[in-house]
PDB file of C-alpha atoms in Angstrom:
ATOM      1  CA  MET A   1      60.681  61.288 -68.991  1.00 86.00           C
ATOM      2  CA  LYS A   2      60.193  62.204 -65.327  1.00 93.00           C
ATOM      3  CA  THR A   3      56.431  62.447 -65.787  1.00 94.00           C
ATOM      4  CA  ALA A   4      56.248  59.098 -67.625  1.00 96.00           C
ATOM      5  CA  ALA A   5      58.156  57.463 -64.706  1.00 97.00           C
ATOM      6  CA  CYS A   6      55.706  59.057 -62.256  1.00 97.00           C
ATOM      7  CA  VAL A   7      52.769  57.712 -64.260  1.00 97.00           C
ATOM      8  CA  ALA A   8      54.309  54.230 -64.322  1.00 97.00           C
ATOM      9  CA  ALA A   9      55.034  54.228 -60.590  1.00 98.00           C
ATOM     10  CA  GLY A  10      51.528  55.497 -59.815  1.00 98.00           C
ATOM     11  CA  GLY A  11      50.037  52.852 -62.107  1.00 98.00           C
ATOM     12  CA  ALA A  12      51.969  50.088 -60.390  1.00 98.00           C
ATOM     13  CA  ILE A  13      50.849  51.254 -56.937  1.00 98.00           C
ATOM     14  CA  GLY A  14      47.232  51.773 -58.055  1.00 98.00           C
ATOM     15  CA  THR A  15      47.092  48.307 -59.649  1.00 98.00           C
ATOM     16  CA  LEU A  16      48.454  46.678 -56.471  1.00 98.00           C
ATOM     17  CA  ALA A  17      45.848  48.623 -54.429  1.00 98.00           C
ATOM     18  CA  ARG A  18      43.082  47.336 -56.703  1.00 97.00           C
ATOM     19  CA  TYR A  19      44.479  43.823 -56.364  1.00 97.00           C
ATOM     20  CA  ALA A  20      44.332  44.227 -52.547  1.00 97.00           C
ATOM     21  CA  VAL A  21      40.686  45.180 -52.758  1.00 97.00           C
ATOM     22  CA  ALA A  22      40.071  42.058 -54.817  1.00 96.00           C
ATOM     23  CA  LEU A  23      41.846  39.932 -52.294  1.00 96.00           C
ATOM     24  CA  VAL A  24      39.888  41.394 -49.389  1.00 97.00           C
ATOM     25  CA  LEU A  25      36.472  41.219 -51.093  1.00 96.00           C
ATOM     26  CA  GLY A  26      37.086  38.019 -53.077  1.00 92.00           C
ATOM     27  CA  ALA A  27      35.943  36.902 -56.479  1.00 87.00           C
ATOM     28  CA  PRO A  28      32.204  36.851 -56.974  1.00 87.00           C
ATOM     29  CA  GLU A  29      30.323  33.596 -57.220  1.00 88.00           C
ATOM     30  CA  SER A  30      28.640  32.882 -60.557  1.00 88.00           C
ATOM     31  CA  GLY A  31      25.832  35.391 -60.999  1.00 91.00           C
ATOM     32  CA  ALA A  32      26.853  37.495 -57.958  1.00 93.00           C
ATOM     33  CA  PHE A  33      27.492  41.184 -57.906  1.00 96.00           C
ATOM     34  CA  PRO A  34      31.150  41.970 -58.666  1.00 97.00           C
ATOM     35  CA  SER A  35      31.788  43.922 -55.432  1.00 97.00           C
ATOM     36  CA  ALA A  36      35.546  44.225 -55.688  1.00 97.00           C
ATOM     37  CA  THR A  37      35.465  45.996 -59.071  1.00 97.00           C
ATOM     38  CA  PHE A  38      32.451  48.083 -58.014  1.00 98.00           C
ATOM     39  CA  THR A  39      34.231  49.175 -54.789  1.00 98.00           C
ATOM     40  CA  ALA A  40      37.481  50.015 -56.534  1.00 98.00           C
ATOM     41  CA  ASN A  41      35.705  51.988 -59.266  1.00 98.00           C
ATOM     42  CA  ALA A  42      33.420  53.929 -56.878  1.00 98.00           C
ATOM     43  CA  ALA A  43      36.374  54.702 -54.574  1.00 98.00           C
ATOM     44  CA  GLY A  44      38.447  55.788 -57.577  1.00 98.00           C
ATOM     45  CA  CYS A  45      35.636  58.099 -58.731  1.00 98.00           C
ATOM     46  CA  LEU A  46      35.459  59.671 -55.301  1.00 98.00           C
ATOM     47  CA  LEU A  47      39.250  60.194 -55.295  1.00 98.00           C
ATOM     48  CA  ILE A  48      39.360  61.653 -58.856  1.00 98.00           C
ATOM     49  CA  GLY A  49      36.564  63.953 -57.875  1.00 98.00           C
ATOM     50  CA  LEU A  50      38.613  65.100 -54.825  1.00 97.00           C
ATOM     51  CA  LEU A  51      41.655  65.550 -57.045  1.00 97.00           C
ATOM     52  CA  GLY A  52      39.601  67.492 -59.652  1.00 96.00           C
ATOM     53  CA  GLY A  53      38.275  69.823 -56.924  1.00 96.00           C
ATOM     54  CA  LEU A  54      41.769  70.273 -55.571  1.00 94.00           C
ATOM     55  CA  LEU A  55      43.195  71.092 -58.991  1.00 94.00           C
ATOM     56  CA  ALA A  56      40.424  73.611 -59.626  1.00 91.00           C
ATOM     57  CA  ASN A  57      41.769  75.571 -56.640  1.00 87.00           C
ATOM     58  CA  ARG A  58      45.453  74.718 -56.397  1.00 89.00           C
ATOM     59  CA  PRO A  59      47.611  73.537 -59.293  1.00 91.00           C
ATOM     60  CA  LEU A  60      49.975  70.670 -58.619  1.00 94.00           C
ATOM     61  CA  PRO A  61      53.263  70.006 -60.371  1.00 95.00           C
ATOM     62  CA  GLU A  62      52.702  68.032 -63.563  1.00 95.00           C
ATOM     63  CA  ALA A  63      54.586  64.914 -62.344  1.00 96.00           C
ATOM     64  CA  LEU A  64      52.542  64.712 -59.111  1.00 96.00           C
ATOM     65  CA  ARG A  65      49.248  65.388 -60.919  1.00 96.00           C
ATOM     66  CA  GLU A  66      49.949  62.619 -63.444  1.00 97.00           C
ATOM     67  CA  PHE A  67      51.238  60.268 -60.733  1.00 98.00           C
ATOM     68  CA  LEU A  68      47.901  60.607 -58.896  1.00 97.00           C
ATOM     69  CA  SER A  69      45.454  60.815 -61.820  1.00 97.00           C
ATOM     70  CA  THR A  70      46.677  58.883 -64.801  1.00 97.00           C
ATOM     71  CA  GLY A  71      48.988  56.672 -62.752  1.00 98.00           C
ATOM     72  CA  PHE A  72      47.522  55.699 -59.378  1.00 98.00           C
ATOM     73  CA  LEU A  73      43.805  56.248 -60.137  1.00 97.00           C
ATOM     74  CA  GLY A  74      44.156  54.926 -63.658  1.00 97.00           C
ATOM     75  CA  GLY A  75      45.656  51.753 -62.260  1.00 97.00           C
ATOM     76  CA  PHE A  76      43.246  51.540 -59.344  1.00 98.00           C
ATOM     77  CA  THR A  77      40.038  51.849 -61.391  1.00 98.00           C
ATOM     78  CA  THR A  78      39.135  49.417 -64.127  1.00 95.00           C
ATOM     79  CA  LEU A  79      36.619  49.955 -66.935  1.00 96.00           C
ATOM     80  CA  SER A  80      37.820  46.833 -68.685  1.00 96.00           C
ATOM     81  CA  ALA A  81      36.999  44.522 -65.706  1.00 96.00           C
ATOM     82  CA  PHE A  82      33.616  46.257 -65.330  1.00 97.00           C
ATOM     83  CA  GLY A  83      32.953  45.617 -69.003  1.00 98.00           C
ATOM     84  CA  VAL A  84      33.821  41.935 -69.030  1.00 97.00           C
ATOM     85  CA  GLU A  85      32.044  41.303 -65.729  1.00 97.00           C
ATOM     86  CA  THR A  86      28.875  42.903 -67.098  1.00 98.00           C
ATOM     87  CA  VAL A  87      29.054  40.917 -70.357  1.00 98.00           C
ATOM     88  CA  ARG A  88      29.821  37.661 -68.453  1.00 96.00           C
ATOM     89  CA  LEU A  89      26.845  38.131 -66.141  1.00 97.00           C
ATOM     90  CA  ALA A  90      24.543  38.625 -69.135  1.00 97.00           C
ATOM     91  CA  ALA A  91      26.067  35.792 -71.133  1.00 97.00           C
ATOM     92  CA  ASP A  92      25.717  33.401 -68.151  1.00 96.00           C
ATOM     93  CA  GLY A  93      22.003  34.167 -67.964  1.00 97.00           C
ATOM     94  CA  TYR A  94      22.063  36.788 -65.263  1.00 97.00           C
ATOM     95  CA  ALA A  95      20.788  39.715 -67.360  1.00 97.00           C
ATOM     96  CA  ALA A  96      19.002  41.381 -64.438  1.00 97.00           C
ATOM     97  CA  MET A  97      22.222  41.319 -62.359  1.00 97.00           C
ATOM     98  CA  ALA A  98      24.236  42.602 -65.352  1.00 98.00           C
ATOM     99  CA  PHE A  99      21.817  45.480 -65.766  1.00 98.00           C
ATOM    100  CA  ALA A 100      21.792  46.204 -61.977  1.00 98.00           C
ATOM    101  CA  TYR A 101      25.609  46.094 -61.866  1.00 98.00           C
ATOM    102  CA  ALA A 102      25.955  48.417 -64.875  1.00 98.00           C
ATOM    103  CA  ALA A 103      23.375  50.892 -63.537  1.00 98.00           C
ATOM    104  CA  ALA A 104      24.727  50.864 -59.992  1.00 98.00           C
ATOM    105  CA  SER A 105      28.327  51.264 -61.217  1.00 98.00           C
ATOM    106  CA  ALA A 106      27.456  54.291 -63.372  1.00 98.00           C
ATOM    107  CA  ALA A 107      25.317  55.900 -60.705  1.00 99.00           C
ATOM    108  CA  ALA A 108      27.810  55.267 -57.933  1.00 99.00           C
ATOM    109  CA  GLY A 109      30.673  56.549 -60.095  1.00 98.00           C
ATOM    110  CA  LEU A 110      28.888  59.838 -60.905  1.00 98.00           C
ATOM    111  CA  VAL A 111      27.678  60.412 -57.341  1.00 99.00           C
ATOM    112  CA  ALA A 112      31.109  59.589 -55.882  1.00 99.00           C
ATOM    113  CA  ALA A 113      32.966  61.865 -58.346  1.00 98.00           C
ATOM    114  CA  SER A 114      30.453  64.660 -57.711  1.00 98.00           C
ATOM    115  CA  ALA A 115      30.764  64.247 -53.968  1.00 98.00           C
ATOM    116  CA  GLY A 116      34.525  64.266 -54.072  1.00 98.00           C
ATOM    117  CA  TYR A 117      34.617  67.413 -56.208  1.00 98.00           C
ATOM    118  CA  ALA A 118      32.068  69.175 -54.008  1.00 97.00           C
ATOM    119  CA  LEU A 119      33.971  68.199 -50.854  1.00 97.00           C
ATOM    120  CA  ALA A 120      37.236  69.530 -52.209  1.00 96.00           C
ATOM    121  CA  LYS A 121      35.608  72.749 -53.328  1.00 93.00           C
ATOM    122  CA  ALA A 122      33.936  73.199 -49.936  1.00 93.00           C
ATOM    123  CA  VAL A 123      37.189  72.642 -48.109  1.00 92.00           C
ATOM    124  CA  PHE A 124      38.924  75.255 -50.173  1.00 86.00           C
ATOM    125  CA  ARG A 125      35.997  77.703 -49.849  1.00 84.00           C
ATOM    126  CA  ASN A 126      36.077  77.300 -46.071  1.00 79.00           C
ATOM    127  CA  ALA A 127      39.885  77.702 -45.990  1.00 74.00           C
ATOM    128  CA  ARG A 128      39.626  80.966 -47.946  1.00 75.00           C
ATOM    129  CA  GLU A 129      36.878  82.250 -45.631  1.00 74.00           C
ATOM    130  CA  ASP A 130      38.977  81.412 -42.606  1.00 78.00           C
ATOM    131  CA  ALA A 131      41.964  83.167 -44.070  1.00 74.00           C
ATOM    132  CA  ALA A 132      39.935  86.328 -44.772  1.00 68.00           C
TER     133      ALA A 132
END
């Protein structure tokens, strides 16, 4: 039950953080690149990569791990908005923008997650070398 409460709390905070990104960046005009969802998803991929690299070196208590991953980052990122924005762009006659958005989102997500993971691994490698 404690872990479920942590997931719920993290999800609420992550969802509010994503909403804040949307407020700051605004809703896209018709046919425009959905920058708020793109930004939230790319940032979330960077953060989950960092968390993955951290967890590969240092386990966290289950409740904290689930608060951060399933809760906060699950609430912050949004595959469903990405999907509907891509479909809407294509349906409204902006197929090139839909393709560009889908390709850029996939590429940015993979690059960001890889960068986050590599950064966390490098930090831990340097910390181990300094301790030796």
